[in-house]
Amino acid sequence: MHLVDKLEKNGILEKNEFIELLACEDAETIRYLKERAVKVRKEKYGEDVYIRGLIEISNFCKNDCFYCGIRKSNEKCDRYRLNKDEILHCCRIGYPLGFRTFVLQGGEDNHYSDNVLCDIIKTIKTEFPDCAVTLSLGERTKESYQKLFDAGADRYLLRHETANEKHYSKLHPQKMSYKNRFECLENLKSIGFQTGCGLMVGSPYQTIENIAEDLIYIAEFKPHMVGVGPFIPHSDTPFRNESAGSVELTCRILSIIRLMLPNVLLPSTTALGSLEEGGREKGILCGANVVMPNLSPENVRDKYALYNNKLSSGAEAAESLELLKKSINNIGYKIVTSRGDVKI
Ligand code: SAH
């Protein structure tokens, strides 16, 4: 059987088969993979593209991930954090634009204790009862995740980054634990969050075999969301001289994930749009069904620099939603105003 058909039928492949598909240079196979991914996506979600208002609440971080521009050791990073009023203000701008999910993302900033976050979550959910709140705030204890869930948070994004422990240790300082990251993901899912994992494509030292391991992890974990974007170097990190990941490979991985998990919420990420003009649209055309425009206050957007040349203006800016709507319409899809929960 054709590998693509086997993937669609079984939702998983053997590791060597994943490697074969990831390394495949046959244009017809790749075209077919994309065609099947789009077919499956349309069966589940039609032409709908869900939007999320991304609010980058803090660039303080106690971690020191080698790839990330807001890592603790980057002394050039101009630090900021948003308070409750500033975050609510972003939601008040986003709601009338049509956003029904707010994503609070940030570095691991101890300022945001459970009490501080629960208060913010409850206030958003009270003022916007028809909206979902997604958190992307890194590793916390199970008790903490439970409190955030009980306060009303609906979803949590925590990219696993890489499913290979050796590779993990090349991307993170020793005191960050591979084991803990995966435990966090298990905890989030068992608490009841719609849970997202994910990876960077082309991160330093990553092999095709590592990506196959990521895909096997994703197939087995069965997350509700998967964030996949190309690695892009940041000039004030140890990986400043590394090269960026590939748009094509990222798109191929999006198609594979769509076939593995037909219902998955799959963003076409900012990194994809940042690396190449039209990258965001390419992701949608390969099976992605979510975009996350930037709803952070304009004066902090440049400061949340995970990598160089990160897009936050034009169609990437929440206030320019009309631009985004047009570019999505132009490729035959449409932005919808809804919470955009995962379809079971
Ligand atoms: N502190 C949170 C949020 C991290 S930022 C957490 O730990 O989950 C969100 C994602 O951006 C990260 O998970 C990582 O995969 C991605 N990212 C960080 N630096 C990047 C870079 N240089 N290029 C591409 N993506 C990057």
mmCIF file of N, CA and C and ligand atoms in Angstrom, residues 61 63 67-69 105-108 136-139 157-159 161 181 199-200 229-234 271 304 306-307, ligand 1:
data_model
loop_
_atom_site.group_PDB
_atom_site.id
_atom_site.type_symbol
_atom_site.label_atom_id
_atom_site.label_comp_id
_atom_site.label_asym_id
_atom_site.label_seq_id
_atom_site.Cartn_x
_atom_site.Cartn_y
_atom_site.Cartn_z
ATOM 1 N N CYS A 61 11.745 35.517 31.637
ATOM 2 C CA CYS A 61 11.757 34.059 31.652
ATOM 3 C C CYS A 61 12.876 33.556 32.532
ATOM 4 N N ASN A 63 13.928 30.520 32.364
ATOM 5 C CA ASN A 63 14.620 29.477 31.612
ATOM 6 C C ASN A 63 15.649 30.066 30.659
ATOM 7 N N TYR A 67 17.715 28.263 22.041
ATOM 8 C CA TYR A 67 17.160 28.794 20.792
ATOM 9 C C TYR A 67 16.383 30.092 20.955
ATOM 10 N N CYS A 68 16.011 30.426 22.188
ATOM 11 C CA CYS A 68 14.944 31.419 22.364
ATOM 12 C C CYS A 68 15.470 32.817 22.690
ATOM 13 N N GLY A 69 14.945 33.802 22.007
ATOM 14 C CA GLY A 69 15.398 35.186 22.166
ATOM 15 C C GLY A 69 15.051 35.816 23.501
ATOM 16 N N GLN A 105 0.278 33.974 26.248
ATOM 17 C CA GLN A 105 1.573 33.300 26.139
ATOM 18 C C GLN A 105 2.657 34.131 26.792
ATOM 19 N N GLY A 106 3.651 33.470 27.342
ATOM 20 C CA GLY A 106 4.753 34.220 27.934
ATOM 21 C C GLY A 106 5.903 33.335 28.341
ATOM 22 N N GLY A 107 6.979 33.976 28.737
ATOM 23 C CA GLY A 107 8.095 33.261 29.342
ATOM 24 C C GLY A 107 7.658 32.722 30.700
ATOM 25 N N GLU A 108 8.511 31.929 31.316
ATOM 26 C CA GLU A 108 8.187 31.423 32.654
ATOM 27 C C GLU A 108 8.556 32.503 33.662
ATOM 28 N N SER A 136 -0.273 29.462 27.466
ATOM 29 C CA SER A 136 0.988 28.932 26.958
ATOM 30 C C SER A 136 2.094 29.564 27.787
ATOM 31 N N LEU A 137 2.224 29.053 29.002
ATOM 32 C CA LEU A 137 3.078 29.695 30.005
ATOM 33 C C LEU A 137 4.117 28.736 30.567
ATOM 34 N N GLY A 138 4.357 27.667 29.830
ATOM 35 C CA GLY A 138 5.459 26.785 30.215
ATOM 36 C C GLY A 138 5.092 25.780 31.285
ATOM 37 N N GLU A 139 6.163 25.290 31.945
ATOM 38 C CA GLU A 139 6.019 24.173 32.877
ATOM 39 C C GLU A 139 5.602 24.678 34.255
ATOM 40 N N LEU A 157 -1.133 25.160 25.680
ATOM 41 C CA LEU A 157 -0.126 24.826 24.666
ATOM 42 C C LEU A 157 1.231 24.699 25.335
ATOM 43 N N LEU A 158 1.849 23.544 25.175
ATOM 44 C CA LEU A 158 3.205 23.339 25.694
ATOM 45 C C LEU A 158 3.927 22.462 24.683
ATOM 46 N N ARG A 159 4.654 23.090 23.793
ATOM 47 C CA ARG A 159 5.353 22.279 22.797
ATOM 48 C C ARG A 159 6.326 21.341 23.500
ATOM 49 N N GLU A 161 8.841 20.192 22.066
ATOM 50 C CA GLU A 161 10.084 20.665 21.428
ATOM 51 C C GLU A 161 10.851 19.561 20.699
ATOM 52 N N ARG A 181 8.990 17.871 31.186
ATOM 53 C CA ARG A 181 8.167 18.455 30.125
ATOM 54 C C ARG A 181 7.060 17.476 29.691
ATOM 55 N N LEU A 199 6.614 21.127 17.999
ATOM 56 C CA LEU A 199 8.061 21.145 17.780
ATOM 57 C C LEU A 199 8.478 22.231 16.806
ATOM 58 N N MET A 200 9.767 22.521 16.851
ATOM 59 C CA MET A 200 10.377 23.379 15.831
ATOM 60 C C MET A 200 10.973 22.476 14.763
ATOM 61 N N GLY A 229 6.421 24.893 13.808
ATOM 62 C CA GLY A 229 6.945 26.013 13.024
ATOM 63 C C GLY A 229 8.418 25.811 12.780
ATOM 64 N N PRO A 230 8.947 26.464 11.753
ATOM 65 C CA PRO A 230 10.391 26.350 11.512
ATOM 66 C C PRO A 230 11.188 27.045 12.617
ATOM 67 N N PHE A 231 12.321 26.470 12.976
ATOM 68 C CA PHE A 231 13.281 27.185 13.830
ATOM 69 C C PHE A 231 13.822 28.376 13.045
ATOM 70 N N ILE A 232 13.938 29.516 13.725
ATOM 71 C CA ILE A 232 14.542 30.705 13.108
ATOM 72 C C ILE A 232 15.554 31.264 14.117
ATOM 73 N N PRO A 233 16.810 31.475 13.708
ATOM 74 C CA PRO A 233 17.796 31.898 14.709
ATOM 75 C C PRO A 233 17.538 33.315 15.244
ATOM 76 N N HIS A 234 17.985 33.529 16.465
ATOM 77 C CA HIS A 234 17.947 34.862 17.069
ATOM 78 C C HIS A 234 19.399 35.270 17.338
ATOM 79 N N ALA A 271 5.858 31.727 12.826
ATOM 80 C CA ALA A 271 7.219 31.477 12.321
ATOM 81 C C ALA A 271 7.182 31.114 10.840
ATOM 82 N N TYR A 304 8.781 40.952 22.302
ATOM 83 C CA TYR A 304 8.563 39.511 22.434
ATOM 84 C C TYR A 304 9.214 38.831 21.235
ATOM 85 N N LEU A 306 11.124 36.078 19.951
ATOM 86 C CA LEU A 306 11.617 34.712 20.143
ATOM 87 C C LEU A 306 12.727 34.422 19.148
ATOM 88 N N TYR A 307 12.602 35.061 17.950
ATOM 89 C CA TYR A 307 13.585 34.877 16.878
ATOM 90 C C TYR A 307 13.625 36.166 16.075
HETATM 91 N N1 SAH B 1 7.382 29.667 27.842
HETATM 92 C C1 SAH B 1 6.378 29.004 27.053
HETATM 93 C C2 SAH B 1 6.185 29.666 25.703
HETATM 94 C C3 SAH B 1 7.404 29.574 24.830
HETATM 95 S S1 SAH B 1 7.353 30.505 23.338
HETATM 96 C C4 SAH B 1 6.730 27.548 26.927
HETATM 97 O O1 SAH B 1 7.790 27.144 27.395
HETATM 98 O O2 SAH B 1 5.942 26.793 26.395
HETATM 99 C C5 SAH B 1 6.471 29.405 22.278
HETATM 100 C C6 SAH B 1 7.292 28.546 21.341
HETATM 101 O O3 SAH B 1 8.106 29.332 20.489
HETATM 102 C C7 SAH B 1 8.280 27.606 21.972
HETATM 103 O O4 SAH B 1 7.648 26.467 22.487
HETATM 104 C C8 SAH B 1 9.246 27.292 20.845
HETATM 105 O O5 SAH B 1 8.902 26.075 20.185
HETATM 106 C C9 SAH B 1 9.039 28.489 19.896
HETATM 107 N N2 SAH B 1 10.326 29.192 19.691
HETATM 108 C C10 SAH B 1 11.164 29.693 20.611
HETATM 109 N N3 SAH B 1 12.290 30.172 20.035
HETATM 110 C C11 SAH B 1 12.161 29.960 18.704
HETATM 111 C C12 SAH B 1 13.000 30.193 17.569
HETATM 112 N N4 SAH B 1 14.200 30.740 17.707
HETATM 113 N N5 SAH B 1 12.521 29.845 16.345
HETATM 114 C C13 SAH B 1 11.312 29.292 16.210
HETATM 115 N N6 SAH B 1 10.483 29.029 17.234
HETATM 116 C C14 SAH B 1 10.909 29.346 18.478
#
